[in-house]
Amino acid sequence: MDLIGAIARCFLAPGSRALTTEYGYYFFRTATHLAGATLDLAPEHGLTVNTQAILGHLTPETRVVFLANPANPTGTFIEPAQIVALRDAIPRDILLVVDEAYSEFAATSETRLFDLVRRGDTVVLRTFSKAYGLAGLRVGWGLFPQAIGTEVRKLLLPNNISAPALAAATAAMRDQAGMRAAVAMISRRRDFFASRMRAAGLQVPVSHTNFVLLCFASDEAAVQADATLRASGFALRRLDNYGLLNCLRATVGTEDDMEEVAQILELFLSVSH
Ligand SMILES: *Cc1c(COP(=O)(O)O)cnc(C)c1O
């Protein structure tokens, strides 16, 4: 988030515009607005990023295109080759920021966008908050073209990452096997939960993250399901700020928790909806 904010402060100002997609990560909006600029939203198709729509929504004032892949809060993923084609089609003086916070969960994470950075017009962001489980330590990183990295770095506090956070991130990065085992376990639990929720009647896009988007038949059903779950101590994420009033986002938890949430929702859907 710190890097997104610094990129926005570096490239945006009142009068300029950034572009993301309809359900693009909310902090892209916040960071753009904090920089005094305007954010445009390109429509998605089936809760998935549509690169043609992004091209159609560029303006002469657009300075930055923000894209999260896999996406949050939808969990959907587009082929990195589509992002390479998008980069080829966007004017070179517009910065493309690809936020890969959930990259480790993506089915084809071998396909890397880091090569785009060498072109000088693209930044790729990663984090220790998701697959590495270190969200509370506030540590992430980005691969920047040299000239852009130098300018963005000036806008960050020089000591913005604490020594304990750096030590933990270093140890986490060295334990690739541990990270991959966690990702495999979470992904299995996620897919099992998602298929049960589809069988129970919810619309659930295929997720490439550590959460599942649950779409109910109506806004009221989502509100009631949320209240029912909260009464049992489970807080799912409401997505009103994205305009997804009929959806809840469930982060994958322990096996026991997922079982309990699945049973509560199966009962809820069988009796009243
Ligand atoms: C969680 C998340 C972030 C924020 O990551 P931090 O490193 O915790 O600041 C950024 N982008 C996306 C898409 C995320 O889901």
GROMACS .gro file of C-alpha atoms in nm, residues 37-253:
model
  217
   37ALA     CA    1  -0.626   1.322  -0.908
   38THR     CA    2  -0.930   1.155  -1.067
   39LEU     CA    3  -0.976   0.780  -1.109
   40ASP     CA    4  -1.155   0.631  -1.409
   41LEU     CA    5  -1.300   0.279  -1.400
   42ALA     CA    6  -1.305   0.051  -1.706
   43PRO     CA    7  -1.592  -0.201  -1.699
   44GLU     CA    8  -1.516  -0.566  -1.624
   45HIS     CA    9  -1.673  -0.868  -1.787
   46GLY     CA   10  -1.800  -1.146  -1.561
   47LEU     CA   11  -1.614  -0.997  -1.261
   48THR     CA   12  -1.292  -1.025  -1.462
   49VAL     CA   13  -1.057  -0.758  -1.596
   50ASN     CA   14  -1.115  -0.674  -1.963
   51THR     CA   15  -0.802  -0.529  -2.123
   52GLN     CA   16  -0.991  -0.398  -2.430
   53ALA     CA   17  -1.210  -0.192  -2.197
   54ILE     CA   18  -0.899  -0.051  -2.029
   55LEU     CA   19  -0.768   0.067  -2.368
   56GLY     CA   20  -1.106   0.223  -2.441
   57HIS     CA   21  -1.097   0.431  -2.123
   58LEU     CA   22  -0.756   0.595  -2.158
   59THR     CA   23  -0.771   0.974  -2.179
   60PRO     CA   24  -0.510   1.238  -2.272
   61GLU     CA   25  -0.481   1.308  -1.895
   62THR     CA   26  -0.426   0.943  -1.794
   63ARG     CA   27  -0.084   0.904  -1.628
   64VAL     CA   28  -0.111   0.566  -1.453
   65VAL     CA   29  -0.300   0.239  -1.513
   66PHE     CA   30  -0.339   0.030  -1.196
   67LEU     CA   31  -0.412  -0.339  -1.238
   68ALA     CA   32  -0.423  -0.613  -0.972
   69ASN     CA   33  -0.372  -0.966  -1.106
   70PRO     CA   34  -0.502  -1.186  -0.945
   71ALA     CA   35  -0.767  -0.932  -0.849
   72ASN     CA   36  -0.905  -0.832  -0.509
   73PRO     CA   37  -1.199  -0.854  -0.422
   74THR     CA   38  -1.313  -1.075  -0.714
   75GLY     CA   39  -1.025  -1.327  -0.696
   76THR     CA   40  -1.021  -1.357  -1.076
   77PHE     CA   41  -0.709  -1.379  -1.292
   78ILE     CA   42  -0.619  -1.292  -1.649
   79GLU     CA   43  -0.336  -1.449  -1.846
   80PRO     CA   44  -0.016  -1.246  -1.809
   81ALA     CA   45   0.014  -1.256  -2.191
   82GLN     CA   46  -0.292  -1.030  -2.201
   83ILE     CA   47  -0.111  -0.781  -1.980
   84VAL     CA   48   0.192  -0.788  -2.208
   85ALA     CA   49  -0.039  -0.713  -2.504
   86LEU     CA   50  -0.205  -0.437  -2.301
   87ARG     CA   51   0.134  -0.282  -2.225
   88ASP     CA   52   0.218  -0.288  -2.597
   89ALA     CA   53  -0.104  -0.101  -2.674
   90ILE     CA   54  -0.082   0.168  -2.403
   91PRO     CA   55   0.119   0.482  -2.487
   92ARG     CA   56   0.469   0.455  -2.338
   93ASP     CA   57   0.438   0.772  -2.130
   94ILE     CA   58   0.161   0.611  -1.922
   95LEU     CA   59   0.291   0.403  -1.630
   96LEU     CA   60   0.145   0.053  -1.592
   97VAL     CA   61   0.139  -0.073  -1.232
   98VAL     CA   62   0.073  -0.446  -1.201
   99ASP     CA   63  -0.008  -0.534  -0.841
  100GLU     CA   64   0.071  -0.904  -0.793
  101ALA     CA   65  -0.023  -0.926  -0.423
  102TYR     CA   66  -0.175  -1.273  -0.481
  103SER     CA   67   0.065  -1.395  -0.750
  104GLU     CA   68   0.176  -1.698  -0.545
  105PHE     CA   69  -0.184  -1.828  -0.554
  106ALA     CA   70  -0.227  -1.793  -0.930
  107ALA     CA   71  -0.252  -2.114  -1.132
  108THR     CA   72   0.021  -2.008  -1.376
  109SER     CA   73   0.248  -1.811  -1.148
  110GLU     CA   74   0.549  -1.929  -1.356
  111THR     CA   75   0.452  -1.671  -1.616
  112ARG     CA   76   0.625  -1.362  -1.488
  113LEU     CA   77   0.570  -1.001  -1.579
  114PHE     CA   78   0.904  -0.889  -1.438
  115ASP     CA   79   1.048  -0.875  -1.792
  116LEU     CA   80   0.811  -0.587  -1.870
  117VAL     CA   81   0.990  -0.371  -1.615
  118ARG     CA   82   1.298  -0.353  -1.838
  119ARG     CA   83   1.093  -0.155  -2.091
  120GLY     CA   84   1.103   0.134  -1.845
  121ASP     CA   85   0.728   0.195  -1.833
  122THR     CA   86   0.600  -0.079  -1.599
  123VAL     CA   87   0.617  -0.151  -1.226
  124VAL     CA   88   0.538  -0.490  -1.065
  125LEU     CA   89   0.440  -0.499  -0.696
  126ARG     CA   90   0.458  -0.792  -0.454
  127THR     CA   91   0.383  -0.833  -0.082
  128PHE     CA   92   0.461  -1.051   0.218
  129SER     CA   93   0.106  -0.993   0.345
  130LYS     CA   94  -0.070  -1.276   0.165
  131ALA     CA   95   0.106  -1.606   0.075
  132TYR     CA   96   0.381  -1.538   0.330
  133GLY     CA   97   0.130  -1.453   0.605
  134LEU     CA   98   0.311  -1.143   0.734
  135ALA     CA   99   0.037  -0.880   0.687
  136GLY     CA  100   0.089  -0.725   1.032
  137LEU     CA  101   0.456  -0.657   0.964
  138ARG     CA  102   0.381  -0.422   0.672
  139VAL     CA  103   0.649  -0.530   0.426
  140GLY     CA  104   0.629  -0.554   0.050
  141TRP     CA  105   0.841  -0.478  -0.252
  142GLY     CA  106   0.829  -0.372  -0.613
  143LEU     CA  107   1.041  -0.417  -0.922
  144PHE     CA  108   1.087  -0.070  -1.074
  145PRO     CA  109   1.270   0.069  -1.375
  146GLN     CA  110   1.577   0.239  -1.226
  147ALA     CA  111   1.471   0.597  -1.307
  148ILE     CA  112   1.119   0.553  -1.168
  149GLY     CA  113   1.235   0.366  -0.858
  150THR     CA  114   1.477   0.646  -0.775
  151GLU     CA  115   1.200   0.908  -0.786
  152VAL     CA  116   0.941   0.700  -0.598
  153ARG     CA  117   1.196   0.613  -0.328
  154LYS     CA  118   1.232   0.986  -0.249
  155LEU     CA  119   0.868   0.992  -0.141
  156LEU     CA  120   0.903   0.710   0.113
  157LEU     CA  121   1.050   0.744   0.460
  158PRO     CA  122   1.412   0.627   0.440
  159ASN     CA  123   1.358   0.381   0.728
  160ASN     CA  124   1.008   0.271   0.632
  161ILE     CA  125   1.068  -0.100   0.698
  162SER     CA  126   1.155  -0.200   1.055
  163ALA     CA  127   1.443  -0.437   1.133
  164PRO     CA  128   1.210  -0.710   1.269
  165ALA     CA  129   0.993  -0.687   0.957
  166LEU     CA  130   1.297  -0.711   0.731
  167ALA     CA  131   1.433  -1.010   0.925
  168ALA     CA  132   1.099  -1.191   0.909
  169ALA     CA  133   1.056  -1.116   0.537
  170THR     CA  134   1.407  -1.244   0.463
  171ALA     CA  135   1.341  -1.569   0.651
  172ALA     CA  136   1.002  -1.607   0.481
  173MET     CA  137   1.151  -1.552   0.134
  174ARG     CA  138   1.418  -1.818   0.202
  175ASP     CA  139   1.147  -2.070   0.297
  176GLN     CA  140   0.993  -2.114  -0.048
  177ALA     CA  141   0.891  -2.473   0.032
  178GLY     CA  142   0.700  -2.356   0.340
  179MET     CA  143   0.522  -2.086   0.141
  180ARG     CA  144   0.430  -2.329  -0.137
  181ALA     CA  145   0.295  -2.582   0.113
  182ALA     CA  146   0.077  -2.313   0.274
  183VAL     CA  147  -0.048  -2.197  -0.067
  184ALA     CA  148  -0.132  -2.556  -0.170
  185MET     CA  149  -0.323  -2.620   0.153
  186ILE     CA  150  -0.516  -2.290   0.135
  187SER     CA  151  -0.595  -2.346  -0.234
  188ARG     CA  152  -0.736  -2.695  -0.168
  189ARG     CA  153  -0.950  -2.564   0.118
  190ARG     CA  154  -1.062  -2.270  -0.098
  191ASP     CA  155  -1.164  -2.485  -0.395
  192PHE     CA  156  -1.355  -2.732  -0.175
  193PHE     CA  157  -1.540  -2.446  -0.002
  194ALA     CA  158  -1.613  -2.274  -0.336
  195SER     CA  159  -1.757  -2.590  -0.494
  196ARG     CA  160  -1.982  -2.647  -0.192
  197MET     CA  161  -2.107  -2.289  -0.213
  198ARG     CA  162  -2.179  -2.328  -0.587
  199ALA     CA  163  -2.367  -2.650  -0.515
  200ALA     CA  164  -2.569  -2.460  -0.252
  201GLY     CA  165  -2.675  -2.208  -0.517
  202LEU     CA  166  -2.431  -1.916  -0.490
  203GLN     CA  167  -2.245  -1.763  -0.782
  204VAL     CA  168  -1.873  -1.800  -0.704
  205PRO     CA  169  -1.606  -1.690  -0.954
  206VAL     CA  170  -1.299  -1.914  -0.977
  207SER     CA  171  -1.053  -1.772  -0.725
  208HIS     CA  172  -0.677  -1.738  -0.768
  209THR     CA  173  -0.629  -1.591  -0.419
  210ASN     CA  174  -0.673  -1.687  -0.053
  211PHE     CA  175  -1.038  -1.577  -0.048
  212VAL     CA  176  -1.366  -1.661  -0.218
  213LEU     CA  177  -1.623  -1.414  -0.349
  214LEU     CA  178  -1.977  -1.531  -0.266
  215CYS     CA  179  -2.252  -1.373  -0.477
  216PHE     CA  180  -2.609  -1.409  -0.351
  217ALA     CA  181  -2.931  -1.382  -0.550
  218SER     CA  182  -3.014  -1.044  -0.393
  219ASP     CA  183  -2.863  -0.768  -0.181
  220GLU     CA  184  -3.102  -0.862   0.104
  221ALA     CA  185  -2.985  -1.223   0.100
  222ALA     CA  186  -2.622  -1.111   0.137
  223VAL     CA  187  -2.714  -0.882   0.428
  224GLN     CA  188  -2.908  -1.159   0.602
  225ALA     CA  189  -2.635  -1.418   0.542
  226ASP     CA  190  -2.381  -1.174   0.685
  227ALA     CA  191  -2.594  -1.121   0.997
  228THR     CA  192  -2.642  -1.497   1.041
  229LEU     CA  193  -2.268  -1.560   1.014
  230ARG     CA  194  -2.181  -1.274   1.250
  231ALA     CA  195  -2.420  -1.417   1.510
  232SER     CA  196  -2.195  -1.726   1.505
  233GLY     CA  197  -1.877  -1.520   1.524
  234PHE     CA  198  -1.778  -1.519   1.156
  235ALA     CA  199  -1.707  -1.179   0.998
  236LEU     CA  200  -1.704  -1.192   0.618
  237ARG     CA  201  -1.618  -0.882   0.420
  238ARG     CA  202  -1.910  -0.673   0.290
  239LEU     CA  203  -1.826  -0.512  -0.045
  240ASP     CA  204  -2.065  -0.217  -0.049
  241ASN     CA  205  -1.778   0.021  -0.133
  242TYR     CA  206  -1.729  -0.173  -0.461
  243GLY     CA  207  -2.100  -0.166  -0.541
  244LEU     CA  208  -2.110  -0.544  -0.493
  245LEU     CA  209  -2.403  -0.526  -0.251
  246ASN     CA  210  -2.505  -0.889  -0.313
  247CYS     CA  211  -2.161  -1.031  -0.240
  248LEU     CA  212  -1.953  -1.127   0.063
  249ARG     CA  213  -1.582  -1.207   0.057
  250ALA     CA  214  -1.470  -1.504   0.267
  251THR     CA  215  -1.099  -1.533   0.346
  252VAL     CA  216  -0.991  -1.896   0.375
  253GLY     CA  217  -0.942  -1.984   0.743
   0.00000   0.00000   0.00000
